Coordinates of N, CA and C in Angstrom, one line a residue:
M1269 N 39.5 8.5 -110.3 CA 39.8 7.3 -110.6 C 40.4 6.5 -109.7
T1270 N 39.8 5.2 -109.5 CA 40.6 4.6 -108.4 C 41.7 4.0 -108.4
N1271 N 42.7 3.6 -107.1 CA 43.4 3.0 -107.1 C 43.6 2.1 -108.0
N1272 N 43.2 0.9 -108.1 CA 43.4 -0.2 -109.0 C 43.5 0.3 -110.3
Y1273 N 42.7 1.4 -110.7 CA 42.9 1.7 -111.8 C 44.1 2.4 -112.4
K1274 N 44.6 3.4 -111.5 CA 45.8 4.3 -111.3 C 47.1 3.1 -111.9
K1275 N 46.8 2.0 -110.8 CA 47.9 1.2 -111.2 C 47.7 0.1 -112.4
L1276 N 46.8 -0.5 -113.1 CA 46.3 -0.7 -114.1 C 47.1 0.0 -115.3
K1277 N 46.6 0.9 -115.8 CA 46.9 1.9 -116.2 C 49.2 2.2 -116.5
F1278 N 49.2 1.8 -115.2 CA 50.5 2.0 -114.6 C 51.2 1.0 -115.4
F1279 N 50.5 0.2 -115.2 CA 51.7 -1.5 -115.5 C 51.4 -1.8 -116.9
K1280 N 50.2 -1.1 -118.0 CA 50.0 -1.3 -119.0 C 50.7 0.1 -119.4
I1281 N 51.5 0.4 -119.4 CA 52.6 1.5 -119.6 C 53.5 0.7 -119.9
T1282 N 54.2 -0.4 -119.0 CA 55.3 0.0 -118.0 C 55.9 -1.9 -118.6
G1283 N 54.5 -1.9 -118.6 CA 54.1 -3.4 -118.3 C 55.1 -4.3 -119.9
G1284 N 54.8 -3.6 -120.9 CA 55.4 -3.9 -121.7 C 56.6 -4.1 -121.9
I1285 N 56.9 -3.1 -121.4 CA 58.3 -3.0 -121.7 C 58.8 -4.1 -120.4
I1286 N 58.5 -4.1 -119.4 CA 59.0 -5.1 -118.4 C 58.9 -7.0 -119.0
W1287 N 57.7 -6.8 -119.4 CA 57.6 -8.1 -119.9 C 58.8 -8.9 -120.8
L1288 N 59.1 -7.7 -121.8 CA 59.5 -8.0 -123.1 C 61.2 -8.6 -122.0
L1289 N 61.7 -7.6 -121.2 CA 63.1 -8.3 -120.9 C 62.9 -9.4 -119.6
E1290 N 61.4 -9.2 -119.1 CA 61.5 -11.1 -118.6 C 61.4 -11.6 -119.3
L1291 N 61.1 -11.9 -120.6 CA 61.6 -12.5 -121.6 C 62.5 -13.0 -122.0
I1292 N 63.1 -11.4 -122.4 CA 65.0 -12.0 -122.8 C 65.0 -12.4 -122.0
Y1293 N 65.8 -12.0 -120.3 CA 66.5 -12.3 -119.3 C 65.4 -13.4 -118.7
G1294 N 64.1 -13.2 -118.4 CA 64.0 -14.3 -117.2 C 63.0 -13.6 -116.1
K1295 N 62.4 -14.5 -115.5 CA 61.4 -13.3 -114.3 C 62.7 -13.5 -112.9
N1296 N 63.3 -14.4 -113.2 CA 64.1 -14.3 -111.7 C 65.5 -14.4 -112.1
Y1297 N 66.1 -13.4 -113.4 CA 67.6 -13.6 -113.6 C 68.2 -12.5 -112.6
L1298 N 67.3 -11.2 -112.0 CA 68.4 -10.9 -110.8 C 68.2 -11.4 -109.5
A1299 N 67.6 -12.1 -109.8 CA 66.9 -12.5 -107.7 C 68.1 -13.1 -107.2
P1300 N 69.0 -13.5 -107.7 CA 70.3 -13.9 -106.3 C 70.9 -12.1 -106.2
K1301 N 70.7 -11.3 -106.9 CA 71.4 -9.8 -106.4 C 70.5 -9.0 -106.0
H1302 N 68.9 -9.1 -106.1 CA 68.3 -8.6 -105.2 C 68.2 -9.1 -103.8
N1303 N 68.3 -10.6 -104.1 CA 68.9 -10.8 -102.3 C 69.7 -10.9 -101.8
Y1304 N 71.2 -10.2 -102.6 CA 71.9 -9.7 -102.2 C 72.0 -8.3 -101.9
L1305 N 70.7 -7.7 -102.5 CA 70.8 -5.9 -101.7 C 70.7 -6.2 -100.5
R1306 N 69.7 -6.8 -100.4 CA 68.7 -7.4 -98.5 C 69.5 -7.4 -97.5
T1307 N 70.7 -8.6 -98.2 CA 71.0 -8.6 -96.0 C 72.7 -7.3 -96.4
L1308 N 72.5 -6.4 -97.4 CA 73.8 -5.2 -96.7 C 73.0 -4.5 -96.0
Q1309 N 74.1 -4.1 -95.3 CA 73.5 -3.2 -94.0 C 72.6 -2.2 -94.6
Q1310 N 72.0 -2.1 -92.8 CA 71.0 -0.1 -92.9 C 71.7 0.4 -93.2
G1311 N 70.5 0.8 -94.1 CA 71.3 2.7 -94.6 C 71.9 2.4 -96.2
T1312 N 72.3 1.9 -96.9 CA 72.8 1.6 -97.9 C 72.4 1.3 -99.1
V1313 N 72.2 2.0 -100.0 CA 71.7 2.4 -101.4 C 71.5 0.9 -101.8
G1314 N 71.8 -0.2 -102.0 CA 71.5 -1.0 -101.9 C 70.4 -2.1 -100.8
R1315 N 70.6 -2.2 -99.9 CA 69.6 -1.9 -99.1 C 68.4 -1.4 -99.1
E1316 N 68.6 0.0 -99.5 CA 67.1 1.1 -99.1 C 66.4 0.7 -101.0
V1317 N 66.9 0.2 -101.7 CA 66.5 -0.2 -103.5 C 65.7 -1.8 -102.3
A1318 N 66.0 -2.0 -102.3 CA 65.5 -3.7 -102.2 C 64.4 -3.5 -101.3
K1319 N 64.6 -2.4 -100.0 CA 63.4 -2.2 -99.3 C 62.7 -1.6 -100.4
M1320 N 62.1 -0.6 -100.7 CA 61.4 0.2 -101.6 C 60.7 -1.2 -102.7
L1321 N 61.3 -1.6 -103.6 CA 61.1 -3.3 -104.3 C 60.1 -3.8 -103.6
D1322 N 60.8 -4.4 -102.3 CA 60.1 -5.5 -101.8 C 58.6 -4.2 -101.2
S1323 N 58.5 -3.0 -100.7 CA 57.8 -2.6 -100.0 C 55.9 -3.1 -101.5
K1324 N 56.5 -2.2 -102.6 CA 56.1 -2.8 -103.4 C 55.1 -4.1 -104.1
Q1325 N 56.2 -5.0 -103.4 CA 56.1 -6.5 -103.4 C 56.3 -6.5 -105.6
Y1326 N 57.7 -5.5 -105.7 CA 58.3 -5.4 -107.2 C 59.5 -6.5 -107.1
R1327 N 59.9 -6.8 -108.3 CA 61.3 -7.6 -108.6 C 62.4 -6.5 -109.1
L1328 N 63.7 -6.8 -109.2 CA 64.3 -6.0 -109.4 C 64.9 -6.7 -111.7
I1329 N 64.4 -5.8 -112.3 CA 64.2 -6.7 -113.4 C 65.6 -5.8 -114.3
P1330 N 66.0 -6.4 -115.4 CA 67.3 -6.1 -115.6 C 66.9 -4.9 -116.9
K1331 N 67.6 -3.7 -116.9 CA 67.9 -2.8 -117.0 C 67.3 -1.8 -116.7
F1332 N 66.6 -1.8 -115.3 CA 66.0 -1.5 -114.8 C 66.6 -0.7 -113.6
E1333 N 67.7 -1.3 -112.8 CA 68.4 -1.4 -111.4 C 68.8 0.1 -111.7
N1334 N 69.2 1.1 -112.5 CA 69.9 2.3 -112.1 C 68.7 3.1 -112.4
H1335 N 67.5 2.6 -112.6 CA 66.2 3.7 -112.8 C 66.0 3.2 -111.7
D1336 N 65.4 2.4 -110.7 CA 65.9 1.9 -110.0 C 66.2 2.9 -108.2
L1337 N 67.8 3.0 -108.8 CA 68.7 3.2 -108.1 C 68.1 4.9 -107.7
K1338 N 67.9 5.7 -109.0 CA 67.5 7.2 -108.7 C 66.5 7.2 -108.6
H1339 N 65.1 6.6 -108.1 CA 64.2 6.7 -107.6 C 64.6 7.2 -106.0
I1340 N 65.3 6.3 -105.6 CA 66.3 5.7 -103.9 C 66.3 7.4 -103.9
V1341 N 67.2 8.1 -105.1 CA 68.5 9.1 -104.3 C 68.1 10.5 -104.7
L1342 N 66.8 10.6 -105.6 CA 65.9 11.5 -105.3 C 64.8 11.8 -105.0
E1343 N 64.6 10.8 -104.4 CA 63.3 10.9 -103.7 C 61.9 10.9 -104.4
Y1344 N 61.7 10.1 -105.5 CA 60.3 10.3 -106.3 C 60.2 8.5 -105.9
E1345 N 58.3 8.6 -105.7 CA 57.4 7.9 -105.4 C 58.0 6.9 -106.8
M1346 N 57.3 5.2 -106.7 CA 56.7 4.9 -107.9 C 55.5 4.9 -108.1
T1347 N 55.4 5.9 -108.3 CA 53.7 6.3 -108.9 C 53.8 7.0 -110.7
M1348 N 53.2 6.8 -111.1 CA 53.4 7.8 -112.5 C 53.1 9.0 -112.7
K1349 N 52.3 9.9 -111.6 CA 53.1 11.7 -111.6 C 54.3 11.6 -110.7
D1350 N 54.6 11.2 -110.7 CA 56.4 11.3 -109.8 C 57.3 10.4 -111.1
E1351 N 57.1 9.2 -111.7 CA 57.9 8.8 -112.7 C 58.3 10.0 -113.6
I1352 N 56.8 10.4 -114.0 CA 57.1 12.0 -115.2 C 57.4 13.0 -114.3
R1353 N 57.7 13.2 -113.3 CA 58.2 14.3 -112.7 C 60.5 14.3 -112.6
M1354 N 60.2 11.9 -112.2 CA 62.1 13.0 -112.6 C 62.0 12.2 -113.8
Q1355 N 61.2 12.1 -114.6 CA 61.5 12.2 -115.9 C 62.6 13.8 -116.5
A1356 N 61.6 14.5 -115.8 CA 61.4 15.9 -116.0 C 62.6 16.5 -115.5
Y1357 N 62.9 16.1 -114.1 CA 64.3 16.4 -113.8 C 65.5 15.3 -114.4
L1358 N 65.4 14.4 -115.0 CA 66.6 14.0 -115.5 C 66.6 14.6 -117.2
I1359 N 65.9 14.4 -117.4 CA 65.8 16.2 -119.1 C 66.7 16.9 -118.6
G1360 N 66.4 17.0 -117.1 CA 67.2 18.7 -117.0 C 68.4 18.6 -116.8
N1361 N 68.8 17.4 -115.9 CA 69.6 16.8 -115.5 C 71.2 16.2 -116.8
G1362 N 70.3 16.4 -117.7 CA 70.8 15.8 -119.3 C 70.8 14.4 -119.3
N1363 N 70.0 14.2 -118.8 CA 69.2 12.3 -119.8 C 68.5 12.5 -121.1
L1364 N 69.3 12.4 -121.9 CA 68.3 12.8 -123.4 C 67.5 11.9 -124.1
T1365 N 67.7 10.4 -123.1 CA 67.8 9.5 -124.0 C 65.5 8.7 -124.3
L1366 N 66.0 8.4 -125.0 CA 64.2 8.1 -126.2 C 63.6 7.7 -124.9
P1367 N 63.9 6.8 -124.3 CA 63.2 6.4 -122.7 C 62.9 7.3 -121.7
C1368 N 63.2 7.7 -122.1 CA 63.3 9.7 -120.8 C 62.4 10.0 -121.5
L1369 N 62.4 10.4 -123.2 CA 62.2 11.1 -123.5 C 60.4 11.3 -123.6
L1370 N 60.4 9.3 -123.7 CA 58.7 8.6 -124.1 C 58.1 8.7 -122.7
F1371 N 58.7 9.1 -121.6 CA 58.2 8.7 -120.5 C 57.9 10.2 -119.8
F1372 N 58.4 11.2 -120.0 CA 58.1 12.0 -119.9 C 56.8 12.7 -120.4
S1373 N 57.1 12.6 -122.2 CA 55.8 12.6 -123.1 C 54.3 12.5 -122.2
L1374 N 54.6 11.0 -122.0 CA 53.5 11.1 -120.8 C 52.7 12.6 -120.2
G1375 N 53.3 13.2 -119.5 CA 52.7 14.4 -118.6 C 51.8 14.9 -119.4
I1376 N 51.4 14.6 -121.2 CA 50.6 15.9 -121.1 C 49.1 15.3 -120.9
F1377 N 49.4 13.9 -120.3 CA 47.4 13.4 -119.8 C 47.7 13.7 -118.3
Y1378 N 48.6 14.6 -117.8 CA 48.2 14.9 -116.6 C 48.8 16.2 -116.5
P1379 N 47.7 17.3 -116.4 CA 48.3 18.8 -116.3 C 48.0 19.4 -115.3
T1380 N 47.7 18.5 -114.0 CA 47.8 19.1 -112.9 C 49.8 19.0 -112.1
I1381 N 49.9 18.3 -113.0 CA 51.9 18.4 -112.2 C 52.3 19.2 -113.5
W1382 N 51.6 19.9 -114.7 CA 52.6 20.8 -116.0 C 53.3 21.7 -115.3
K1383 N 53.0 22.4 -114.2 CA 53.7 23.3 -113.1 C 54.7 22.6 -112.6
D1384 N 54.6 21.4 -112.1 CA 55.5 21.0 -111.1 C 57.1 20.7 -112.0
L1385 N 56.2 20.5 -113.6 CA 57.7 19.7 -114.4 C 58.5 20.8 -115.0
F1386 N 58.5 21.8 -114.9 CA 59.6 23.2 -114.9 C 60.8 23.3 -114.3
K1387 N 60.0 23.3 -112.5 CA 60.9 22.5 -111.6 C 61.5 22.1 -111.4
E1388 N 60.8 21.2 -111.5 CA 61.8 19.3 -111.8 C 63.0 19.6 -112.7
Y1389 N 62.3 20.2 -114.0 CA 63.7 19.8 -115.0 C 65.0 21.2 -114.1
Q1390 N 64.6 22.2 -113.5 CA 65.3 23.4 -113.2 C 66.1 22.8 -112.1
N1391 N 66.0 21.8 -111.8 CA 66.4 21.2 -110.3 C 67.6 20.4 -111.1
G1392 N 66.7 19.4 -111.7 CA 68.4 19.2 -112.3 C 69.0 19.6 -113.7
K1393 N 68.5 20.8 -113.9 CA 69.9 21.7 -114.7 C 70.6 21.9 -113.8
F1394 N 70.3 22.1 -112.2 CA 71.8 22.6 -111.4 C 71.6 22.0 -110.4
T1395 N 72.3 20.7 -111.3 CA 72.2 19.5 -109.9 C 73.6 18.6 -110.3
K1396 N 75.0 17.5 -109.8 CA 75.4 16.7 -110.4 C 74.5 16.0 -111.3
S1397 N 75.6 15.2 -112.1 CA 74.6 15.2 -113.5 C 74.5 13.4 -112.5
I1398 N 73.2 13.1 -112.7 CA 73.4 11.4 -112.2 C 73.0 10.1 -112.8
H1399 N 72.9 11.0 -114.4 CA 73.2 10.0 -115.5 C 73.9 8.4 -115.5
F1400 N 75.1 9.1 -115.3 CA 76.3 7.9 -114.9 C 75.8 7.2 -113.7
L1401 N 75.9 7.2 -113.0 CA 75.2 6.2 -111.9 C 75.0 4.9 -111.4
T1402 N 75.5 4.1 -111.4 CA 74.8 3.1 -111.3 C 75.0 2.1 -109.9
L1403 N 74.1 1.3 -109.7 CA 73.7 0.3 -108.9 C 74.8 -0.2 -108.2
N1404 N 75.2 -1.3 -109.5 CA 76.6 -1.6 -108.8 C 77.4 -1.0 -108.6
D1405 N 78.1 0.3 -108.8 CA 79.1 1.2 -108.1 C 79.2 1.3 -107.1
C1406 N 77.5 2.3 -106.0 CA 76.9 2.4 -105.4 C 76.1 1.4 -104.5
M1407 N 76.2 0.3 -104.8 CA 75.2 -0.6 -103.6 C 75.2 -1.0 -102.4
E1408 N 77.3 -0.1 -101.7 CA 77.5 -1.2 -100.2 C 77.8 0.4 -99.7
L1409 N 77.5 1.7 -100.7 CA 77.9 2.7 -100.0 C 77.0 3.3 -99.0
Q1410 N 77.2 4.8 -98.2 CA 75.7 4.9 -97.8 C 74.6 5.3 -98.3
L1411 N 73.9 5.7 -98.1 CA 72.5 6.0 -98.9 C 72.5 8.0 -99.3
K1412 N 72.9 8.5 -97.3 CA 73.2 9.9 -96.6 C 74.1 10.5 -97.7
D1413 N 75.3 9.7 -98.3 CA 76.4 9.6 -98.9 C 76.1 10.3 -100.6
I1414 N 75.4 9.2 -100.9 CA 75.2 9.8 -102.2 C 74.4 10.8 -102.4
K1415 N 73.0 10.8 -101.7 CA 71.7 11.5 -101.1 C 72.6 13.5 -101.7
I1416 N 73.9 13.2 -100.4 CA 74.5 14.8 -100.8 C 75.3 14.5 -101.9
K1417 N 76.1 14.3 -102.2 CA 76.4 13.8 -103.9 C 75.9 14.6 -104.8
Y1418 N 74.6 13.6 -105.0 CA 73.9 13.8 -105.6 C 72.4 14.2 -106.3
G1419 N 72.0 13.9 -105.2 CA 70.5 14.3 -104.1 C 70.0 15.6 -104.7
R1420 N 68.8 16.0 -104.2 CA 68.6 17.4 -103.7 C 67.6 17.6 -103.0
I1421 N 67.1 19.0 -101.8 CA 66.3 18.4 -101.1 C 65.1 19.3 -102.2
K1422 N 64.3 18.1 -101.2 CA 62.8 18.2 -101.8 C 62.3 19.7 -100.9
N1423 N 61.2 20.2 -101.3 CA 60.9 21.1 -100.5 C 59.4 20.7 -100.3

């Protein structure tokens, strides 16, 4: 499977949700916040979120800010396989929301990661709940401090 095909598949799955949110809020609704995050000190949560989004040429999307935060704190890449791994972690961590369960169910199409999913679930189960952590609450805090509190060490 080519890299472009993988990207297209990912965008088909997430694109509908993002398209709807951008239709409701506008494409640049969070542009001022994204710009603000870029101005924060090196090493802060907000600066690292902005850097991650910028590296992928993504925008800050309404209702996805806290999700992007979790990618940074938990050290999951923004790929479909890592997205599914993160959902397994979050389910173990107590996040039983419909979006989380729906994204996790996409794991059925990736048998190569099935073994990892139980491990991720277990890791989530035994760490402090990250469910209510928000970008607004921690954007100016040092990422290393948030990782100590909520993160986990990857093997």
